[in-house]
mmCIF file of C-alpha atoms in Angstrom:
data_model
loop_
_atom_site.group_PDB
_atom_site.id
_atom_site.type_symbol
_atom_site.label_atom_id
_atom_site.label_comp_id
_atom_site.label_asym_id
_atom_site.label_seq_id
_atom_site.Cartn_x
_atom_site.Cartn_y
_atom_site.Cartn_z
ATOM 1 C CA MET A 1 -2.023 0.318 21.070
ATOM 2 C CA SER A 2 -1.830 3.320 18.831
ATOM 3 C CA PRO A 3 -5.049 4.745 17.411
ATOM 4 C CA ALA A 4 -4.259 3.297 13.988
ATOM 5 C CA ARG A 5 -6.675 0.508 13.086
ATOM 6 C CA PRO A 6 -7.156 -1.652 9.987
ATOM 7 C CA CYS A 7 -9.148 -0.242 7.103
ATOM 8 C CA LYS A 8 -12.864 -0.878 7.142
ATOM 9 C CA GLY A 9 -14.496 -2.438 4.131
ATOM 10 C CA LEU A 10 -13.145 -4.278 1.133
ATOM 11 C CA ARG A 11 -9.672 -4.046 -0.335
ATOM 12 C CA ALA A 12 -11.238 -2.980 -3.601
ATOM 13 C CA ALA A 13 -12.800 0.036 -1.930
ATOM 14 C CA VAL A 14 -9.438 1.115 -0.563
ATOM 15 C CA ALA A 15 -7.807 0.521 -3.933
ATOM 16 C CA ALA A 16 -10.475 2.491 -5.749
ATOM 17 C CA SER A 17 -10.021 5.411 -3.382
ATOM 18 C CA VAL A 18 -6.413 5.810 -4.507
ATOM 19 C CA GLY A 19 -7.020 4.970 -8.163
ATOM 20 C CA LEU A 20 -5.425 1.499 -8.120
ATOM 21 C CA SER A 21 -6.675 -1.972 -8.956
ATOM 22 C CA GLU A 22 -5.904 -4.918 -6.716
ATOM 23 C CA GLY A 23 -3.266 -7.594 -7.132
ATOM 24 C CA PRO A 24 0.549 -7.919 -7.080
ATOM 25 C CA ALA A 25 2.844 -8.173 -10.064
ATOM 26 C CA GLY A 26 6.296 -9.341 -11.110
ATOM 27 C CA SER A 27 9.706 -8.131 -12.253
ATOM 28 C CA ALA A 28 12.093 -5.676 -10.590
ATOM 29 C CA ARG A 29 12.854 -2.142 -11.724
ATOM 30 C CA SER A 30 14.841 0.846 -10.564
ATOM 31 C CA GLY A 31 12.890 3.292 -8.465
ATOM 32 C CA ARG A 32 12.378 6.400 -6.408
ATOM 33 C CA PHE A 33 12.658 7.672 -2.878
ATOM 34 C CA LEU A 34 10.220 9.455 -0.611
ATOM 35 C CA ARG A 35 12.187 12.208 1.121
ATOM 36 C CA PRO A 36 13.007 11.899 4.805
ATOM 37 C CA PRO A 37 12.616 15.131 6.756
ATOM 38 C CA SER A 38 16.363 15.511 7.415
ATOM 39 C CA PRO A 39 18.678 17.533 5.167
ATOM 40 C CA ALA A 40 20.643 14.381 4.361
ATOM 41 C CA PRO A 41 21.454 14.145 0.633
ATOM 42 C CA ALA A 42 19.172 11.934 -1.417
ATOM 43 C CA ALA A 43 20.306 9.595 -4.167
ATOM 44 C CA PRO A 44 20.620 11.168 -7.643
ATOM 45 C CA GLY A 45 17.260 11.349 -9.391
ATOM 46 C CA ALA A 46 15.351 10.554 -6.228
ATOM 47 C CA ARG A 47 11.689 11.494 -5.857
ATOM 48 C CA LEU A 48 11.250 13.321 -2.581
ATOM 49 C CA LEU A 49 8.114 13.078 -0.364
ATOM 50 C CA ARG A 50 7.048 11.933 3.110
ATOM 51 C CA LEU A 51 3.854 10.814 4.836
ATOM 52 C CA PRO A 52 1.706 13.668 6.173
ATOM 53 C CA GLY A 53 0.950 14.019 9.853
ATOM 54 C CA SER A 54 2.353 11.485 12.296
ATOM 55 C CA GLY A 55 2.535 8.763 9.645
ATOM 56 C CA ALA A 56 0.981 6.166 11.945
ATOM 57 C CA VAL A 57 -2.519 7.673 11.787
ATOM 58 C CA ARG A 58 -4.485 7.684 8.551
ATOM 59 C CA ALA A 59 -4.302 11.136 6.994
ATOM 60 C CA ALA A 60 -7.399 13.314 6.811
ATOM 61 C CA ARG A 61 -8.150 15.936 4.190
ATOM 62 C CA PRO A 62 -6.428 18.162 3.097
ATOM 63 C CA GLU A 63 -3.356 15.974 3.822
ATOM 64 C CA ARG A 64 -4.918 12.953 2.138
ATOM 65 C CA ALA A 65 -3.251 13.754 -1.183
ATOM 66 C CA GLY A 66 0.229 13.174 0.240
ATOM 67 C CA TRP A 67 -0.871 9.899 1.842
ATOM 68 C CA THR A 68 -2.420 8.696 -1.411
ATOM 69 C CA GLU A 69 0.665 9.632 -3.423
ATOM 70 C CA ALA A 70 2.902 7.612 -1.093
ATOM 71 C CA LEU A 71 0.487 4.673 -1.184
ATOM 72 C CA ARG A 72 0.345 4.666 -4.986
ATOM 73 C CA ALA A 73 4.130 4.849 -5.284
ATOM 74 C CA ALA A 74 4.694 1.997 -2.827
ATOM 75 C CA VAL A 75 2.105 -0.295 -4.424
ATOM 76 C CA ALA A 76 3.585 0.327 -7.886
ATOM 77 C CA GLU A 77 7.102 -0.540 -6.718
ATOM 78 C CA LEU A 78 5.977 -3.671 -4.879
ATOM 79 C CA ARG A 79 4.046 -4.880 -7.908
ATOM 80 C CA ALA A 80 7.188 -4.364 -9.979
ATOM 81 C CA GLY A 81 9.106 -6.708 -7.680
ATOM 82 C CA ALA A 82 11.049 -3.991 -5.849
ATOM 83 C CA VAL A 83 12.095 -3.655 -2.204
ATOM 84 C CA VAL A 84 10.745 -0.651 -0.283
ATOM 85 C CA ALA A 85 11.319 0.713 3.220
ATOM 86 C CA VAL A 86 8.195 1.293 5.314
ATOM 87 C CA PRO A 87 7.324 2.375 8.858
ATOM 88 C CA THR A 88 5.626 -0.120 11.179
ATOM 89 C CA ASP A 89 4.369 0.030 14.762
ATOM 90 C CA THR A 90 7.743 -1.131 16.119
ATOM 91 C CA LEU A 91 10.591 -0.429 13.660
ATOM 92 C CA TYR A 92 11.254 0.646 10.101
ATOM 93 C CA GLY A 93 11.059 -2.390 7.858
ATOM 94 C CA LEU A 94 11.977 -3.616 4.396
ATOM 95 C CA ALA A 95 9.041 -4.999 2.440
ATOM 96 C CA CYS A 96 8.646 -6.818 -0.854
ATOM 97 C CA SER A 97 6.097 -9.071 -2.489
ATOM 98 C CA ALA A 98 6.189 -12.461 -0.769
ATOM 99 C CA SER A 99 5.172 -13.950 -4.111
ATOM 100 C CA CYS A 100 8.208 -12.570 -5.985
ATOM 101 C CA SER A 101 11.181 -14.906 -5.562
ATOM 102 C CA ALA A 102 13.639 -12.403 -7.079
ATOM 103 C CA ALA A 103 12.569 -9.733 -4.586
ATOM 104 C CA LEU A 104 12.984 -12.157 -1.686
ATOM 105 C CA GLY A 105 16.551 -12.824 -2.813
ATOM 106 C CA ALA A 106 17.221 -9.092 -3.060
ATOM 107 C CA VAL A 107 16.167 -8.577 0.576
ATOM 108 C CA TYR A 108 18.645 -11.193 1.772
ATOM 109 C CA ARG A 109 21.471 -9.748 -0.319
ATOM 110 C CA LEU A 110 21.027 -6.109 0.697
ATOM 111 C CA LYS A 111 20.772 -6.984 4.412
ATOM 112 C CA GLY A 112 23.624 -9.490 4.306
ATOM 113 C CA ARG A 113 21.193 -11.883 5.969
ATOM 114 C CA SER A 114 21.603 -15.642 6.181
ATOM 115 C CA GLU A 115 19.083 -17.381 3.936
ATOM 116 C CA THR A 116 18.333 -19.770 6.792
ATOM 117 C CA LYS A 117 16.754 -16.904 8.779
ATOM 118 C CA PRO A 118 13.061 -16.634 7.907
ATOM 119 C CA LEU A 119 11.225 -13.514 6.776
ATOM 120 C CA ALA A 120 7.890 -12.614 8.342
ATOM 121 C CA VAL A 121 4.746 -12.194 6.265
ATOM 122 C CA CYS A 122 2.779 -8.973 6.615
ATOM 123 C CA LEU A 123 -0.989 -9.091 6.083
ATOM 124 C CA GLY A 124 -3.660 -6.396 6.184
ATOM 125 C CA ARG A 125 -6.484 -8.142 8.055
ATOM 126 C CA VAL A 126 -6.983 -10.936 10.566
ATOM 127 C CA ALA A 127 -9.241 -12.702 8.040
ATOM 128 C CA ASP A 128 -6.245 -13.078 5.699
ATOM 129 C CA VAL A 129 -4.378 -15.191 8.275
ATOM 130 C CA TYR A 130 -6.655 -18.143 7.509
ATOM 131 C CA ARG A 131 -5.640 -18.103 3.852
ATOM 132 C CA TYR A 132 -1.907 -18.272 4.479
ATOM 133 C CA CYS A 133 -1.791 -20.335 7.708
ATOM 134 C CA HIS A 134 -3.315 -23.417 9.275
ATOM 135 C CA VAL A 135 -4.694 -21.757 12.391
ATOM 136 C CA LYS A 136 -4.879 -23.840 15.588
ATOM 137 C CA VAL A 137 -5.981 -21.131 18.032
ATOM 138 C CA PRO A 138 -9.351 -19.407 18.588
ATOM 139 C CA GLU A 139 -10.172 -16.487 16.328
ATOM 140 C CA GLY A 140 -10.601 -14.349 19.419
ATOM 141 C CA LEU A 141 -6.954 -14.862 20.297
ATOM 142 C CA LEU A 142 -5.875 -13.585 16.899
ATOM 143 C CA LYS A 143 -8.101 -10.535 17.269
ATOM 144 C CA ASP A 144 -6.774 -9.865 20.774
ATOM 145 C CA LEU A 145 -3.180 -9.774 19.506
ATOM 146 C CA LEU A 146 -3.608 -8.404 15.986
ATOM 147 C CA PRO A 147 -3.045 -5.774 14.831
ATOM 148 C CA GLY A 148 -0.183 -5.167 17.220
ATOM 149 C CA PRO A 149 3.556 -5.453 17.913
ATOM 150 C CA VAL A 150 3.605 -9.261 17.732
ATOM 151 C CA THR A 151 4.626 -11.897 15.192
ATOM 152 C CA LEU A 152 2.537 -15.066 15.386
ATOM 153 C CA VAL A 153 4.274 -18.206 14.123
ATOM 154 C CA MET A 154 1.956 -20.848 12.708
ATOM 155 C CA GLU A 155 1.947 -23.655 10.190
ATOM 156 C CA ARG A 156 2.047 -22.172 6.699
ATOM 157 C CA SER A 157 -0.476 -23.034 4.010
ATOM 158 C CA GLU A 158 0.150 -23.986 0.402
ATOM 159 C CA GLU A 159 -0.896 -20.472 -0.649
ATOM 160 C CA LEU A 160 2.541 -19.027 0.171
ATOM 161 C CA ASN A 161 5.396 -18.895 -2.327
ATOM 162 C CA LYS A 162 7.531 -22.030 -1.903
ATOM 163 C CA ASP A 163 10.662 -19.884 -2.204
ATOM 164 C CA LEU A 164 9.667 -17.975 0.941
ATOM 165 C CA ASN A 165 11.440 -19.675 3.871
ATOM 166 C CA PRO A 166 11.615 -23.057 2.078
ATOM 167 C CA PHE A 167 13.480 -24.624 5.014
ATOM 168 C CA THR A 168 10.557 -24.490 7.477
ATOM 169 C CA PRO A 169 6.871 -25.514 7.485
ATOM 170 C CA LEU A 170 6.112 -22.505 9.717
ATOM 171 C CA VAL A 171 5.685 -18.793 9.000
ATOM 172 C CA GLY A 172 5.582 -15.675 11.155
ATOM 173 C CA ILE A 173 2.570 -13.414 10.581
ATOM 174 C CA ARG A 174 2.585 -9.647 11.219
ATOM 175 C CA ILE A 175 -0.291 -7.167 11.099
ATOM 176 C CA PRO A 176 1.360 -3.977 12.377
ATOM 177 C CA ASP A 177 -0.801 -1.508 14.255
ATOM 178 C CA HIS A 178 0.114 1.205 11.750
ATOM 179 C CA ALA A 179 -2.393 2.710 9.345
ATOM 180 C CA PHE A 180 -0.091 3.181 6.351
ATOM 181 C CA ILE A 181 1.246 -0.350 6.164
ATOM 182 C CA GLN A 182 -2.262 -1.741 6.687
ATOM 183 C CA ASP A 183 -3.514 0.377 3.771
ATOM 184 C CA LEU A 184 -0.497 -0.673 1.720
ATOM 185 C CA THR A 185 -0.975 -4.387 2.296
ATOM 186 C CA GLN A 186 -4.680 -4.279 1.539
ATOM 187 C CA VAL A 187 -4.312 -2.252 -1.641
ATOM 188 C CA PHE A 188 -1.389 -4.381 -2.805
ATOM 189 C CA GLY A 189 -3.694 -7.376 -2.540
ATOM 190 C CA GLY A 190 -1.228 -10.052 -1.423
ATOM 191 C CA PRO A 191 1.202 -10.995 1.332
ATOM 192 C CA LEU A 192 4.327 -8.903 1.860
ATOM 193 C CA ALA A 193 7.621 -10.264 3.157
ATOM 194 C CA LEU A 194 8.803 -8.021 5.989
ATOM 195 C CA THR A 195 12.054 -7.654 7.914
ATOM 196 C CA SER A 196 13.811 -4.857 9.800
ATOM 197 C CA ALA A 197 15.467 -2.048 7.825
ATOM 198 C CA ASN A 198 19.076 -2.541 8.830
ATOM 199 C CA LEU A 199 22.095 -4.651 7.979
ATOM 200 C CA SER A 200 21.960 -8.004 9.751
ATOM 201 C CA SER A 201 23.406 -7.883 13.280
ATOM 202 C CA GLN A 202 23.276 -4.069 13.343
ATOM 203 C CA THR A 203 20.964 -1.824 15.371
ATOM 204 C CA SER A 204 17.354 -1.638 14.231
ATOM 205 C CA SER A 205 15.984 1.672 12.919
ATOM 206 C CA LEU A 206 13.436 4.036 14.463
ATOM 207 C CA ASN A 207 13.810 6.738 11.787
ATOM 208 C CA VAL A 208 14.845 6.763 8.148
ATOM 209 C CA GLU A 209 18.200 8.447 8.748
ATOM 210 C CA GLU A 210 19.398 5.392 10.672
ATOM 211 C CA PHE A 211 19.455 3.191 7.575
ATOM 212 C CA GLN A 212 20.723 5.694 5.009
ATOM 213 C CA ASP A 213 23.400 3.237 3.892
ATOM 214 C CA LEU A 214 20.645 1.035 2.457
ATOM 215 C CA TRP A 215 18.862 3.782 0.505
ATOM 216 C CA PRO A 216 20.805 3.329 -2.760
ATOM 217 C CA GLN A 217 19.744 -0.336 -2.846
ATOM 218 C CA LEU A 218 16.038 0.373 -2.318
ATOM 219 C CA SER A 219 13.404 1.429 -4.817
ATOM 220 C CA LEU A 220 11.470 3.514 -2.326
ATOM 221 C CA VAL A 221 11.897 4.895 1.181
ATOM 222 C CA ILE A 222 8.697 5.969 2.910
ATOM 223 C CA ASP A 223 9.261 8.334 5.816
ATOM 224 C CA GLY A 224 6.523 8.186 8.437
ATOM 225 C CA GLY A 225 8.543 10.150 10.981
ATOM 226 C CA PRO A 226 10.192 8.735 14.103
ATOM 227 C CA ILE A 227 8.659 5.614 15.617
ATOM 228 C CA GLY A 228 7.741 6.083 19.266
ATOM 229 C CA ASP A 229 9.961 8.826 20.600
ATOM 230 C CA GLY A 230 12.666 7.808 18.128
ATOM 231 C CA GLN A 231 15.004 6.790 20.961
ATOM 232 C CA SER A 232 13.382 4.388 23.451
ATOM 233 C CA PRO A 233 15.324 1.102 23.704
ATOM 234 C CA GLU A 234 12.135 -0.955 24.070
ATOM 235 C CA TYR A 235 11.028 -0.044 20.534
ATOM 236 C CA ARG A 236 14.303 -1.347 19.116
ATOM 237 C CA LEU A 237 13.460 -4.802 20.499
ATOM 238 C CA GLY A 238 11.029 -5.274 17.616
ATOM 239 C CA SER A 239 7.877 -7.348 17.764
ATOM 240 C CA THR A 240 7.333 -10.149 20.263
ATOM 241 C CA VAL A 241 7.605 -13.436 18.338
ATOM 242 C CA VAL A 242 5.451 -16.295 19.640
ATOM 243 C CA ASP A 243 5.065 -19.798 18.212
ATOM 244 C CA LEU A 244 1.411 -20.938 18.225
ATOM 245 C CA SER A 245 1.859 -23.983 15.999
ATOM 246 C CA VAL A 246 1.263 -26.532 18.804
ATOM 247 C CA PRO A 247 -2.354 -26.665 20.066
ATOM 248 C CA GLY A 248 -2.751 -25.603 23.681
ATOM 249 C CA LYS A 249 0.812 -24.293 23.989
ATOM 250 C CA PHE A 250 2.918 -21.286 23.099
ATOM 251 C CA ARG A 251 6.651 -20.653 22.845
ATOM 252 C CA ILE A 252 8.208 -17.198 22.991
ATOM 253 C CA ILE A 253 10.914 -17.116 20.324
ATOM 254 C CA ARG A 254 11.843 -13.459 20.856
ATOM 255 C CA PRO A 255 10.689 -11.415 23.859
ATOM 256 C CA GLY A 256 10.383 -8.187 21.845
ATOM 257 C CA CYS A 257 8.568 -5.101 23.053
ATOM 258 C CA ALA A 258 5.209 -6.681 24.004
ATOM 259 C CA LEU A 259 6.222 -9.729 26.031
ATOM 260 C CA GLU A 260 4.233 -8.997 29.197
ATOM 261 C CA SER A 261 0.931 -8.148 27.505
ATOM 262 C CA THR A 262 1.231 -11.027 25.037
ATOM 263 C CA THR A 263 1.924 -13.705 27.636
ATOM 264 C CA ALA A 264 -0.888 -12.374 29.833
ATOM 265 C CA ILE A 265 -3.387 -12.826 27.004
ATOM 266 C CA LEU A 266 -2.089 -16.296 26.099
ATOM 267 C CA GLN A 267 -2.002 -17.638 29.650
ATOM 268 C CA GLN A 268 -4.696 -15.820 31.580
ATOM 269 C CA LYS A 269 -7.392 -15.410 28.931
ATOM 270 C CA TYR A 270 -6.844 -18.501 26.769
ATOM 271 C CA GLY A 271 -5.130 -20.898 29.176
ATOM 272 C CA LEU A 272 -2.204 -21.730 26.895
ATOM 273 C CA LEU A 273 0.852 -23.255 28.529
ATOM 274 C CA PRO A 274 4.445 -22.229 27.802
ATOM 275 C CA SER A 275 6.227 -25.022 25.970
ATOM 276 C CA HIS A 276 9.782 -26.218 26.509
ATOM 277 C CA GLY A 277 12.317 -23.631 25.416
ATOM 278 C CA SER A 278 9.997 -20.666 25.810
ATOM 279 C CA CYS A 279 11.762 -17.635 27.314
ATOM 280 C CA VAL A 280 9.012 -16.938 29.888
#
């Protein structure tokens, strides 16, 4: 685990600290970019910034101003129904409001992704999982795995937008172990749809330069620096995806980068059994 942890206290306190009120909003608009550190040319009229420090660890004064500026910009774009690129604990991702059907459609179009492939939902706190899912595992299990490089698949609740993955009663939940996206989700005040920042079937991205072809179609690109060492193959595997929708069992859908630690927790600590079709 990285040292980044979820924010303490209420969402409102985080929002107040950056001068924003809580709650998502609606329609799409054209937007801005936060500059990557490379000399690569930015789109015309782009706004150029990047996260201070390592990006994964919450900025301290005097760098807090740059962190707050990026947070404000990202929340504004998400509330306007835009798609933004963000760093996570595993890969760079594309995020939009899970409540905005137009934004969900935009994610599929810009990635060239089949609409039968589900998008994960990114939340800011373990407590939020109970609002958007019907949880059938102990709370301790959730806290042992989240935040972290895992996607937990559970039965979705009626709170989620019906246009989000309408073909399945399940949903994958992410709480990345990355301070910026945790701050972003909490200040935004609602679930974010999250997927990797790359064209479908192409290599996943560990730095912003690797998905430059997508920049013109995004409202905002937040550069948190390279993820991991920017090269390690294990990071490109993405999160470990595990289905926890059947009581007492688990099914590994994608091994990802945390397979060994995840299965150890599920089997040894909580006694869950791998179900048919699990890749363990």
